[in-house]
Tab-separated table of C-alpha atoms and ligand atoms in Angstrom:
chain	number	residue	atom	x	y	z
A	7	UNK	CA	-17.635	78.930	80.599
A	8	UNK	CA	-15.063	77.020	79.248
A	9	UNK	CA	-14.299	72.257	79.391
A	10	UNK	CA	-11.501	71.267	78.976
A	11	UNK	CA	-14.191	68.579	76.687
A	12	UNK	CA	-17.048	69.171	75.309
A	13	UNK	CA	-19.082	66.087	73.741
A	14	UNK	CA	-22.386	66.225	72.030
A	15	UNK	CA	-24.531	63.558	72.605
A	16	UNK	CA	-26.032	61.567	75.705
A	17	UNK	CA	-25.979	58.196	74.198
A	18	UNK	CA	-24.051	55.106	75.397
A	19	UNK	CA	-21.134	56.792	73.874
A	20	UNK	CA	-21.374	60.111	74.740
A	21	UNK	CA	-22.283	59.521	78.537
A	22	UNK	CA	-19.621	56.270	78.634
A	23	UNK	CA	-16.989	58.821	77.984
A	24	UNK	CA	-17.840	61.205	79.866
A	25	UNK	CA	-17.444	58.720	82.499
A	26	UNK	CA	-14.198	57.544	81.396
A	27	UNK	CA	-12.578	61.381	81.262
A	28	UNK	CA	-14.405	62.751	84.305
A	29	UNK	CA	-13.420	59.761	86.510
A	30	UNK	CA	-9.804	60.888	85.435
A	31	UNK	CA	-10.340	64.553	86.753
A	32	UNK	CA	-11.591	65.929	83.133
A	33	UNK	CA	-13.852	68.869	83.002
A	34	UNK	CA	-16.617	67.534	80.651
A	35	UNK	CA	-19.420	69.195	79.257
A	36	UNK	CA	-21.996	66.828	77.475
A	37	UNK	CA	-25.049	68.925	75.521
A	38	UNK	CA	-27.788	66.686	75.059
A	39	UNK	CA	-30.305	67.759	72.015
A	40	UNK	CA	-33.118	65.523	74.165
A	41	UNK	CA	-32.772	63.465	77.433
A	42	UNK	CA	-30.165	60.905	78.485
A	43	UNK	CA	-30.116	57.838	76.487
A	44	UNK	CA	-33.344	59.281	73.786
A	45	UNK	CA	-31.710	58.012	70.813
A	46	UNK	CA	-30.556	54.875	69.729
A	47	UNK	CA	-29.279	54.164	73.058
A	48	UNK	CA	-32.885	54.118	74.691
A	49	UNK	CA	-36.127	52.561	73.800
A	50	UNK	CA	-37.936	48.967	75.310
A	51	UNK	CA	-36.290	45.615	75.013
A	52	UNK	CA	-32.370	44.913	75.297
A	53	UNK	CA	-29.736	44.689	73.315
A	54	UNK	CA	-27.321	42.061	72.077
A	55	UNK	CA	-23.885	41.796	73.362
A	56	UNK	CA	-22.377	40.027	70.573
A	57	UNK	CA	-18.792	39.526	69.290
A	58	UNK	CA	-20.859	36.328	66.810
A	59	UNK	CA	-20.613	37.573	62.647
A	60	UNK	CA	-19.322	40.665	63.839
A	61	UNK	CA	-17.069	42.324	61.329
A	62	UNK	CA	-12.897	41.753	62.039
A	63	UNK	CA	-12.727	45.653	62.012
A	64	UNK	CA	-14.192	45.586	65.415
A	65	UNK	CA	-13.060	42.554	67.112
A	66	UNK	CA	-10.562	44.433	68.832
A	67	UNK	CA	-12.942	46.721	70.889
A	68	UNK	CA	-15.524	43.577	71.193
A	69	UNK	CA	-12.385	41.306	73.070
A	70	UNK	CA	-12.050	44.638	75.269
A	71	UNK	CA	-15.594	44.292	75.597
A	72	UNK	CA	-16.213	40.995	76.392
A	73	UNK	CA	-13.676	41.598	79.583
A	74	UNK	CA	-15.330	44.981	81.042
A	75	UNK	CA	-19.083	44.108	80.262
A	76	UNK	CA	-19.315	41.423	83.602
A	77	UNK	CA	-17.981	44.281	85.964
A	78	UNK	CA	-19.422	47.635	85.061
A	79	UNK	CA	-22.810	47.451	86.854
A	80	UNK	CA	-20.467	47.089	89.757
A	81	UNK	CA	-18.466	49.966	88.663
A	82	UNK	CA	-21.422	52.096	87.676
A	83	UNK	CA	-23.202	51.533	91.138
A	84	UNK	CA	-26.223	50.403	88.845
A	85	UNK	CA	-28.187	47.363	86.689
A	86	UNK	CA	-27.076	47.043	83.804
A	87	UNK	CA	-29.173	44.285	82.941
A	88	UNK	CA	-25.776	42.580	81.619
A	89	UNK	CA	-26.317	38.533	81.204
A	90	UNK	CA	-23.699	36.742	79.392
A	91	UNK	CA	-26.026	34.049	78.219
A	92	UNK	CA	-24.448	33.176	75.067
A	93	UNK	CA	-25.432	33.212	71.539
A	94	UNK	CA	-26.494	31.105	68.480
A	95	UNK	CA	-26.437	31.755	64.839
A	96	UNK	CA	-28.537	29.092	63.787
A	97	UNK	CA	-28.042	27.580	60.174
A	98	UNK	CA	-30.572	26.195	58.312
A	99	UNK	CA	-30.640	23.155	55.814
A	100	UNK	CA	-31.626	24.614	52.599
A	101	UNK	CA	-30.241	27.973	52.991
A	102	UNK	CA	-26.516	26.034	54.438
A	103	UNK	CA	-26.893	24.075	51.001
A	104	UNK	CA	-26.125	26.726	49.161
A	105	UNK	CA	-23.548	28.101	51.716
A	106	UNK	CA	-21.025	25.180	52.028
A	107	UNK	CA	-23.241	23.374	54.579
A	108	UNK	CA	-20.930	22.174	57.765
A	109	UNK	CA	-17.914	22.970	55.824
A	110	UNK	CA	-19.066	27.134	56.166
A	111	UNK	CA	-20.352	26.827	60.051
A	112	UNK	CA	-16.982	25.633	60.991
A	113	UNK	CA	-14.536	27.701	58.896
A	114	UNK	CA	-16.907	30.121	60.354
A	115	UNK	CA	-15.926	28.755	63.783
A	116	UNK	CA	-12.240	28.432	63.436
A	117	UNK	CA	-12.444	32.255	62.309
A	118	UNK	CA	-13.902	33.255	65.469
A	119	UNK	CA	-12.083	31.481	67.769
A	120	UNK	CA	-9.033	32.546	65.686
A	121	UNK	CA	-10.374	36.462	66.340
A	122	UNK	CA	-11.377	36.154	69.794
A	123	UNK	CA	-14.661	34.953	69.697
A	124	UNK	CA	-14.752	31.407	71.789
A	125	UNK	CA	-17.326	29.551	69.164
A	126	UNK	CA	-18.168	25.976	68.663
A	127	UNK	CA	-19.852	24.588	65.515
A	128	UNK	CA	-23.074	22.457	66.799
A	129	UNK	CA	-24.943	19.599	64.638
A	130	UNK	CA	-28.443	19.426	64.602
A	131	UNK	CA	-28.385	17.884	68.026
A	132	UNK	CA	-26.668	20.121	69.708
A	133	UNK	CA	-28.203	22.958	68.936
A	134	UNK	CA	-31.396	21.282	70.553
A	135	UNK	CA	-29.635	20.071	74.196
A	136	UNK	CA	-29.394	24.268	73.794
A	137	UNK	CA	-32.725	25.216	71.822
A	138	UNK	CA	-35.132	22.548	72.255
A	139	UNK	CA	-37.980	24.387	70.075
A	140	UNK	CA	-36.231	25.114	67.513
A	141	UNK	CA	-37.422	24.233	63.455
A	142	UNK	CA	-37.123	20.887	62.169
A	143	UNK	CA	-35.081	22.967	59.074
A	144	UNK	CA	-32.480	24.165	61.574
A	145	UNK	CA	-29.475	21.640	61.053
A	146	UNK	CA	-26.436	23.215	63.178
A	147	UNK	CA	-25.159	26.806	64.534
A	148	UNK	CA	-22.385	28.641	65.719
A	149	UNK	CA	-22.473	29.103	69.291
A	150	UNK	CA	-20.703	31.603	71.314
A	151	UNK	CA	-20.868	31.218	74.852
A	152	UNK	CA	-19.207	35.167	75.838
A	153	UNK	CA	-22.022	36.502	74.319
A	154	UNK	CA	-25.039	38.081	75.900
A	155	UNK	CA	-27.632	41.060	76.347
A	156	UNK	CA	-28.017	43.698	78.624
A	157	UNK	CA	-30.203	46.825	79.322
A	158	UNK	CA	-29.279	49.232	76.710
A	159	UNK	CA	-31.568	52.487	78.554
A	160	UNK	CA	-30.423	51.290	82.138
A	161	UNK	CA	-26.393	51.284	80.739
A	162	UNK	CA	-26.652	54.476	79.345
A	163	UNK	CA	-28.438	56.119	82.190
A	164	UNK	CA	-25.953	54.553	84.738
A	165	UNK	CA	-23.342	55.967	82.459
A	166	UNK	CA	-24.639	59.593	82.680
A	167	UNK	CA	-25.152	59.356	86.337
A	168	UNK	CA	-21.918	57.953	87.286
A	169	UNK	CA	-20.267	60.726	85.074
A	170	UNK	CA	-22.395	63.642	86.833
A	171	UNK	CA	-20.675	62.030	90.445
A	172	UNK	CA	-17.671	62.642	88.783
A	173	UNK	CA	-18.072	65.631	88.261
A	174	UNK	CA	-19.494	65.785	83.874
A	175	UNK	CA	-21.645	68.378	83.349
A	176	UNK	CA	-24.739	66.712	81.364
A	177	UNK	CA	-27.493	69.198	80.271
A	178	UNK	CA	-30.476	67.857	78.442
A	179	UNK	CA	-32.283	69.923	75.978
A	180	UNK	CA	-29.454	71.903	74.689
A	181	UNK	CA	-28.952	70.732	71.316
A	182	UNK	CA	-25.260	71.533	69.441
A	183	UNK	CA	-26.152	73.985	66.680
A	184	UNK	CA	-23.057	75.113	65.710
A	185	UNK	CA	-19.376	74.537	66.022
A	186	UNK	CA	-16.811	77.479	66.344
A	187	UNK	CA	-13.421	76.545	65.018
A	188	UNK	CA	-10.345	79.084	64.650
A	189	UNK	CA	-7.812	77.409	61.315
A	190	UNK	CA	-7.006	73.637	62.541
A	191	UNK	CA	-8.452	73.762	65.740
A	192	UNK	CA	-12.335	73.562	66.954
A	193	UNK	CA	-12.673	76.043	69.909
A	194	UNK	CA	-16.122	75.178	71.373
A	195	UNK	CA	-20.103	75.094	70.401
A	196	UNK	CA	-22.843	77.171	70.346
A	197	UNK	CA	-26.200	75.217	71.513
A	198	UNK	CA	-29.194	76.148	69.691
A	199	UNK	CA	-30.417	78.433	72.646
A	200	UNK	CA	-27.479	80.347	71.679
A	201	UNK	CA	-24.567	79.617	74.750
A	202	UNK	CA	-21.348	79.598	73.777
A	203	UNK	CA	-19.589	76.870	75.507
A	204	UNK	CA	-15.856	77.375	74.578
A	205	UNK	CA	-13.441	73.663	75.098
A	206	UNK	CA	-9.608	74.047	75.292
A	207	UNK	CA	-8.954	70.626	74.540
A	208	UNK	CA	-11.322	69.041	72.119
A	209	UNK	CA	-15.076	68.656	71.156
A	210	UNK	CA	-16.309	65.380	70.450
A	211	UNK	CA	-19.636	64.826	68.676
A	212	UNK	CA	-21.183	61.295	69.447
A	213	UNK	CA	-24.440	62.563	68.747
A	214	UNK	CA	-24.954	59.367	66.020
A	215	UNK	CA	-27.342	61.049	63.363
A	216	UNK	CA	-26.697	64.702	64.156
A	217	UNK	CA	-22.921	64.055	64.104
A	218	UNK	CA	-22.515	64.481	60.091
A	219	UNK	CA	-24.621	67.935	59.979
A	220	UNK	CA	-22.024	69.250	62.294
A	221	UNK	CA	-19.186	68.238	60.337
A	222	UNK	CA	-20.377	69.092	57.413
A	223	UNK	CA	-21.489	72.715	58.609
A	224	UNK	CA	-17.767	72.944	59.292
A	225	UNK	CA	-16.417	71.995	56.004
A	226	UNK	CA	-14.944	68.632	57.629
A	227	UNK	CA	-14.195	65.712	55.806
A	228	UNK	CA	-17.525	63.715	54.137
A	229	UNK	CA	-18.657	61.272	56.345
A	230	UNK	CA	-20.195	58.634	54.160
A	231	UNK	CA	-23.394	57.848	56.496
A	232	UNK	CA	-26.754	57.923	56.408
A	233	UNK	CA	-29.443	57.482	58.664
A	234	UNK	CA	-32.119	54.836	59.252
A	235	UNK	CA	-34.855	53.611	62.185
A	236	UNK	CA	-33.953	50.089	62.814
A	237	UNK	CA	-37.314	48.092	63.570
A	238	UNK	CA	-37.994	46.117	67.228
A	239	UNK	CA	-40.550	44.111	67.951
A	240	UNK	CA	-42.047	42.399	71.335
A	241	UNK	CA	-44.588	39.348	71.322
A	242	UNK	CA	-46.165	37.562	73.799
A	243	UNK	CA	-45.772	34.409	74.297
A	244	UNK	CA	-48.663	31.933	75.402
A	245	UNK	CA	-46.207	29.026	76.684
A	246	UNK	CA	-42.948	30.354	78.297
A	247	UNK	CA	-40.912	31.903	75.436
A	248	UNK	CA	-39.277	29.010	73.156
A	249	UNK	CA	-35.466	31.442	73.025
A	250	UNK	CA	-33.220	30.330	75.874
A	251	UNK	CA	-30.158	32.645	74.454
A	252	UNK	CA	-29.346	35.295	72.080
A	253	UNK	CA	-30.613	34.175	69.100
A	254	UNK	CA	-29.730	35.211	65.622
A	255	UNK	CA	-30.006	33.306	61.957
A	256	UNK	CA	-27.166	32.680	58.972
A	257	UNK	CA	-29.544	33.316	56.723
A	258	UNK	CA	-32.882	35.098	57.469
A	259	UNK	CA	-32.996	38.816	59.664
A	260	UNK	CA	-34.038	37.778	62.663
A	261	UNK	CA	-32.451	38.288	66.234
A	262	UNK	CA	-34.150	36.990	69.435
A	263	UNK	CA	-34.190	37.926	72.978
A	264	UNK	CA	-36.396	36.994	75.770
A	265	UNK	CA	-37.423	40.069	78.236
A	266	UNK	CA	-39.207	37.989	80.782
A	267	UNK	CA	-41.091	34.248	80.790
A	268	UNK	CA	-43.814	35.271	78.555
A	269	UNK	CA	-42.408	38.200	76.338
A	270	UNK	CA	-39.562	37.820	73.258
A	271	UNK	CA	-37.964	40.857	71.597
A	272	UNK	CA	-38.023	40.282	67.866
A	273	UNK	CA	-35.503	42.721	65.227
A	274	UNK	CA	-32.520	41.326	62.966
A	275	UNK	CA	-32.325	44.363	60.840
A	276	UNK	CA	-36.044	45.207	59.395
A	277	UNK	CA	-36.195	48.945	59.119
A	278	UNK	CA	-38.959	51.559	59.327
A	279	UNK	CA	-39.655	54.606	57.486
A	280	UNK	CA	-39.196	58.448	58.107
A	281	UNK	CA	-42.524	60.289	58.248
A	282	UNK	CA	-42.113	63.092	56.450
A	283	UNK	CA	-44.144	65.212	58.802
A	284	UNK	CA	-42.844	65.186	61.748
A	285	UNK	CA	-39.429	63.548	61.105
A	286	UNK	CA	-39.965	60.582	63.086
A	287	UNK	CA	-40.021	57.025	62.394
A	288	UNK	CA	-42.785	54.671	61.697
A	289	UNK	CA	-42.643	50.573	61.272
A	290	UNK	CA	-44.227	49.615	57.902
A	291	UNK	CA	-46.657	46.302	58.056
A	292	UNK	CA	-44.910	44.518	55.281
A	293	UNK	CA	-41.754	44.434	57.119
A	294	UNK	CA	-43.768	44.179	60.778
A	295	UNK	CA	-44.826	40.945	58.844
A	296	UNK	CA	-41.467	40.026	57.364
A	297	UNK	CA	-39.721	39.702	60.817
A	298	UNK	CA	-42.694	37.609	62.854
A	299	UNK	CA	-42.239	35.132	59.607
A	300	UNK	CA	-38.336	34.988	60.057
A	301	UNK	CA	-39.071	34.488	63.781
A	302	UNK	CA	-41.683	31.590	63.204
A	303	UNK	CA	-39.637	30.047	60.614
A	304	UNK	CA	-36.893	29.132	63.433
A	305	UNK	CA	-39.646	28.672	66.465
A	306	UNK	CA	-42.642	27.452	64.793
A	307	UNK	CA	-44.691	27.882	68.375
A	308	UNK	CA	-44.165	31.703	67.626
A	309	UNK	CA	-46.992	31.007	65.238
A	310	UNK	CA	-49.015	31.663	68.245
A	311	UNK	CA	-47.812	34.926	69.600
A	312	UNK	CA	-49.415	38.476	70.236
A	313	UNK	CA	-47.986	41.296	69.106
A	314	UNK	CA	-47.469	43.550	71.842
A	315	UNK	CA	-45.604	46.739	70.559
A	316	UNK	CA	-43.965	47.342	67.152
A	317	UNK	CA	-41.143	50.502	66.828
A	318	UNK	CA	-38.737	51.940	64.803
A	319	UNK	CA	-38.732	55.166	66.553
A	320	UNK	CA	-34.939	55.260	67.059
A	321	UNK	CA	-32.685	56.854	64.475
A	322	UNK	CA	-29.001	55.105	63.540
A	323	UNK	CA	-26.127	55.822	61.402
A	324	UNK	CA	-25.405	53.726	59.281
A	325	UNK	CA	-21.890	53.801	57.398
A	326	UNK	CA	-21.234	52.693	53.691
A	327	UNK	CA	-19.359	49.604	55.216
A	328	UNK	CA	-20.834	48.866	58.090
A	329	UNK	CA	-18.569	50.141	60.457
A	330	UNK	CA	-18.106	53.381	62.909
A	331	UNK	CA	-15.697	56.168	61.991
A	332	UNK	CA	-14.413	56.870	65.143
A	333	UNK	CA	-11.739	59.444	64.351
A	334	UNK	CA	-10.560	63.174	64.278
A	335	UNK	CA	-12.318	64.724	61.573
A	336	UNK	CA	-9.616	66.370	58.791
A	337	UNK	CA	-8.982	69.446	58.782
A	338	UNK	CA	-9.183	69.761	62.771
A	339	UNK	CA	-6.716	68.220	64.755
A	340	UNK	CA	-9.009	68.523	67.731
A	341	UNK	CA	-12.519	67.621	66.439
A	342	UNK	CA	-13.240	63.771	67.016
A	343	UNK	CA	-16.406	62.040	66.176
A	344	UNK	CA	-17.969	58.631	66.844
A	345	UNK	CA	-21.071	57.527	64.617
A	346	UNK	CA	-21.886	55.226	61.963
A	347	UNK	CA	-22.648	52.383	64.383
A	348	UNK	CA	-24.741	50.711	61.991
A	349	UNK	CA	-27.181	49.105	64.448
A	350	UNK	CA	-24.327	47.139	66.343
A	351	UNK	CA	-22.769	49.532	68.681
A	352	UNK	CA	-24.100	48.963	71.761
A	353	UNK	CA	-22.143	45.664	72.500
A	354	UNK	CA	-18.981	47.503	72.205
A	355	UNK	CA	-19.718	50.742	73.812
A	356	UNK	CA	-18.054	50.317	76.429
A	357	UNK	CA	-14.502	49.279	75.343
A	358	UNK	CA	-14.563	52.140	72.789
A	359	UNK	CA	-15.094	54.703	74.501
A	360	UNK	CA	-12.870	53.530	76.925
A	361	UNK	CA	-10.241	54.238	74.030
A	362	UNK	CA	-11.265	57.143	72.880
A	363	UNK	CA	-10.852	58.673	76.608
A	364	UNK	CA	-7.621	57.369	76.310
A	365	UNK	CA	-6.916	58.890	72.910
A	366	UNK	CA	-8.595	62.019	74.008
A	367	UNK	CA	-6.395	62.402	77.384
A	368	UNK	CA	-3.232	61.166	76.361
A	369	UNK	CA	-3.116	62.242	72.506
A	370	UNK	CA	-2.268	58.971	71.394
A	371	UNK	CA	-4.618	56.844	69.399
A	372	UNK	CA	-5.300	53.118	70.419
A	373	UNK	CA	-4.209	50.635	68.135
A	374	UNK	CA	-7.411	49.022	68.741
A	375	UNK	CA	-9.560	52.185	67.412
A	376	UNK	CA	-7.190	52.254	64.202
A	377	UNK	CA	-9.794	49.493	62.116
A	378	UNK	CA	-12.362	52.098	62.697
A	379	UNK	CA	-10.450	55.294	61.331
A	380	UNK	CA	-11.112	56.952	58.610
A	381	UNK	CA	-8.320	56.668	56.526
A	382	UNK	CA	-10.079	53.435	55.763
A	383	UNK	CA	-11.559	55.329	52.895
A	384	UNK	CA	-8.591	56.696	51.658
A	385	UNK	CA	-6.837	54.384	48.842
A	386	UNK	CA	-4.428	51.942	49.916
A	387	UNK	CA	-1.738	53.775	46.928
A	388	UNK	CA	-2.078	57.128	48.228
A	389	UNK	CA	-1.908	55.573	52.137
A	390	UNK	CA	1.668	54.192	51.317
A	391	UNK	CA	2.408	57.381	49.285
A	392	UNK	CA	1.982	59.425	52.032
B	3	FAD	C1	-33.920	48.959	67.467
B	3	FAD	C2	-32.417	48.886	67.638
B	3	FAD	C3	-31.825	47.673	67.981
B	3	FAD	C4	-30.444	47.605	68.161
B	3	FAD	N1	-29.889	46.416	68.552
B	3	FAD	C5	-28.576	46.367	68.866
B	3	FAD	C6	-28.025	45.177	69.409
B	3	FAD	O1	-28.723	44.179	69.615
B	3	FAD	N2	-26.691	45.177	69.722
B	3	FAD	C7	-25.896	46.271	69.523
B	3	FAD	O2	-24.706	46.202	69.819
B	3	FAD	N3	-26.408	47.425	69.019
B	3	FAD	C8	-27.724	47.495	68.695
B	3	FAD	N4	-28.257	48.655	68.204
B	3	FAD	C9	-27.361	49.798	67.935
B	3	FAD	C10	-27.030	50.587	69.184
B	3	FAD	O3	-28.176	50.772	69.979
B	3	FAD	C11	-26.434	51.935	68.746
B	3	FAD	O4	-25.327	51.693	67.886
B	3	FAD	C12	-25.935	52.762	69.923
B	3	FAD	O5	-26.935	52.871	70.913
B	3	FAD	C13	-25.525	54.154	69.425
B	3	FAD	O6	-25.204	54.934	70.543
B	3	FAD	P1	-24.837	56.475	70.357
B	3	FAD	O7	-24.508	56.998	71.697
B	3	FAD	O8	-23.840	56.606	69.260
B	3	FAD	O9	-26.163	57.127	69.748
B	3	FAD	P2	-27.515	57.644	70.445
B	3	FAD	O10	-27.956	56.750	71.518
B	3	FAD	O11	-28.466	57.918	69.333
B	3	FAD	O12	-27.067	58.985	71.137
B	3	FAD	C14	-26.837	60.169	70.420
B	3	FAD	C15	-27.498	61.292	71.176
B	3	FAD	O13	-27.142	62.515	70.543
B	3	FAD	C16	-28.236	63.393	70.655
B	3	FAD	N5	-28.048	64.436	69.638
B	3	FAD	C17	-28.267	64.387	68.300
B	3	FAD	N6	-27.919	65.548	67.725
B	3	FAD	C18	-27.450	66.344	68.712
B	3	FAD	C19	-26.920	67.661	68.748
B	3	FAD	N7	-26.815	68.401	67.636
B	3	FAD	N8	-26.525	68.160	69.940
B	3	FAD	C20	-26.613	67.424	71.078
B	3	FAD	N9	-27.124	66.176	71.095
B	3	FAD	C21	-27.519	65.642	69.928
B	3	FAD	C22	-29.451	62.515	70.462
B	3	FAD	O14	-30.605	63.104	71.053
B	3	FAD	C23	-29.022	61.233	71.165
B	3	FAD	O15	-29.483	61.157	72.501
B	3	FAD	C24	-29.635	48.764	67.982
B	3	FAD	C25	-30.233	49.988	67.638
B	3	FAD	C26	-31.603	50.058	67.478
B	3	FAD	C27	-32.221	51.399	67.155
């Protein structure tokens, strides 16, 4: 059988643009190695919706962002969990010492607001009318109100649903194993049950870690990723959790969000490890440890929480700076991919793949998806040059 698309993957990415190109009278195909949304994209918890110390690169896509994320459960038909309840970076004395103190949290400010990012630079004070419980150490913060959180498994299954009423065809369990390309062009897949699924237009692999394999398999251009399993906690809370927003730190890993009264999600970019056995991922107890104490550090009451579940079961690409390729991959015109996320793509799923559906049905690239190509890594000499 042939799709016009076929995409690999049933992420937030894959199944967001399926959406976007069946909704526009695409035929899609998405193959699905697992089940909707059992990658990154899944899991307990929520996930931050945050345009705050995001890179310039993607500020584009997170402005786009910030303007679809308050109507899509209404477009979707479902809960997305989506609450724009703002965020704080919260700066600490010592650690803003050595930073440039005030000075840093509101050039820091002025940059955001300058990028999109409505901020405001709070004193001590202020950051208390927001965060009562907060550390005697904590002496100011950036706070963006347009940020938020929102269900990260409930998104990505209202995605895959809404695209299947439009008409996507998204099949779980059939894992890309191989791509079939004829000179410049990639012609279709074969799934590791061995269908050949043939696409006349393109094939687009958001399938985050098993994107690179494919390329590479293919001879494409090197994709300088790698893969890791972020950590996320959850602790119970004997008082009603102290975290009122989305809470992050300048200087220590930590990022807060409260699931209910009485239960905080605790990551900020701890990692797990790969167990070699099975190929999954494991948390290790020194960095189980590491986080709590960043988390305690800013809410000293967390000093009294239970540790209710501890994962890093979820593998990510991560890209050498930080940022998604989201591109065609050289030498095939037709073969797109969209990984490297580096454990902040959620928050902007939505507005790329938006673009890309637009780039994929209208052959013109958005100048907001540009930051994020891949000619980033070609020298700026041989860019004029050519
Ligand atoms: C613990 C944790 C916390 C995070 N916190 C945040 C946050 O607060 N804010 C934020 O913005 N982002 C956050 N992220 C990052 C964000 O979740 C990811 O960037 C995003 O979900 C990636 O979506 P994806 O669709 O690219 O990948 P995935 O959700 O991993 O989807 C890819 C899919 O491809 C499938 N697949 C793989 N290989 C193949 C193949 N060969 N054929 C077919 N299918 C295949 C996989 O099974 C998977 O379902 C976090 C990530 C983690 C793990």
């Amino acid at each position: 059988m042939s799709y016009r698309f076929i995409i690999a993957g049933a992420g937030v990415y894959g199944s967001a643009t399926a959406w976007h190109l069946a909704r526009s009278g695409a035929d899609v195909l998405v193959l699905e190695a697992g089940e909707v949304a059992s990658g990154a994209s899944g899991g307990t918890g929520k996930r931050g919706v945050r345009g705050s110390r995001r890179a310039p690169a993607e500020l584009p896509a997170l402005r786009l962002a910030y303007e679809l994320w308050p109507a899509l459960a209404d477009e979707l038909d479902a809960d997305t969990g989506y609450h724009r309840i703002g965020s704080l970076n919260l700066f600490e004395e010592d650690e803003v010492g050595m930073r440039g103190g005030e000075d840093a949290l509101r050039a820091w400010a002025w940059r955001q607001r300058r990028l999109g990012v409505p901020t405001e630079a709070l004193d001590a004070a202020g950051v208390r009318e927001l965060e009562p419980e907060v550390a005697d150490s904590i002496s100011g913060a950036l706070w963006s109100p347009f940020d938020g959180v929102a269900d990260h498994t409930a998104t990505t299954r209202a995605y895959a649903a809404a695209a299947a009423r439009h008409g996507a065809v998204v099949t779980e369990h059939s894992p890309v194993a191989e791509l079939l390309t004829d000179g410049d062009r990639t012609i279709g897949v074969v799934t590791a049950g061995g269908t050949t699924h043939l696409a006349s237009e393109a094939v687009v692999l958001l399938n985050n870690v098993g994107a690179a394999p494919l390329v590479q398999s293919v001879g494409g251009g090197h994709l300088p990723f790698w893969s890791m399993y972020p950590q996320a906690l959850s602790v119970r809370t004997p008082s009603p959790s102290p975290c009122r927003h989305l809470v992050s730190h300048q200087s220590r890993a930590l990022s807060l969000k409260t699931l209910d009264a009485h239960t905080l999600m605790v990551t900020g970019g701890w990692r797990g490890v790969r167990d070699e056995a099975d190929g999954s991922g494991r948390t290790v107890e020194s960095a189980v440890r590491g986080n709590l104490a960043a988390a305690v550090a800013a809410y000293p009451s967390l000093a009294d929480a239970e540790l209710l579940t501890w994962q890093a079961d979820r593998a990510e690409t991560y890209s050498a700076d930080d940022l998604p390729v989201v591109d065609t991959v050289a030498p095939y015109r037709n073969l797109f991919v969209g990984a490297g996320f580096s454990g902040h793509g959620f928050a902007i799923a939505p507005a790329v793949s938006l673009l890309l559906s637009r780039w994929l049905l209208t052959g013109v690239r958005p100048d907001e998806l540009a930051p994020l190509g891949y000619h980033r890594f070609t020298p700026a000499v041989s860019r004029s040059a050519s």
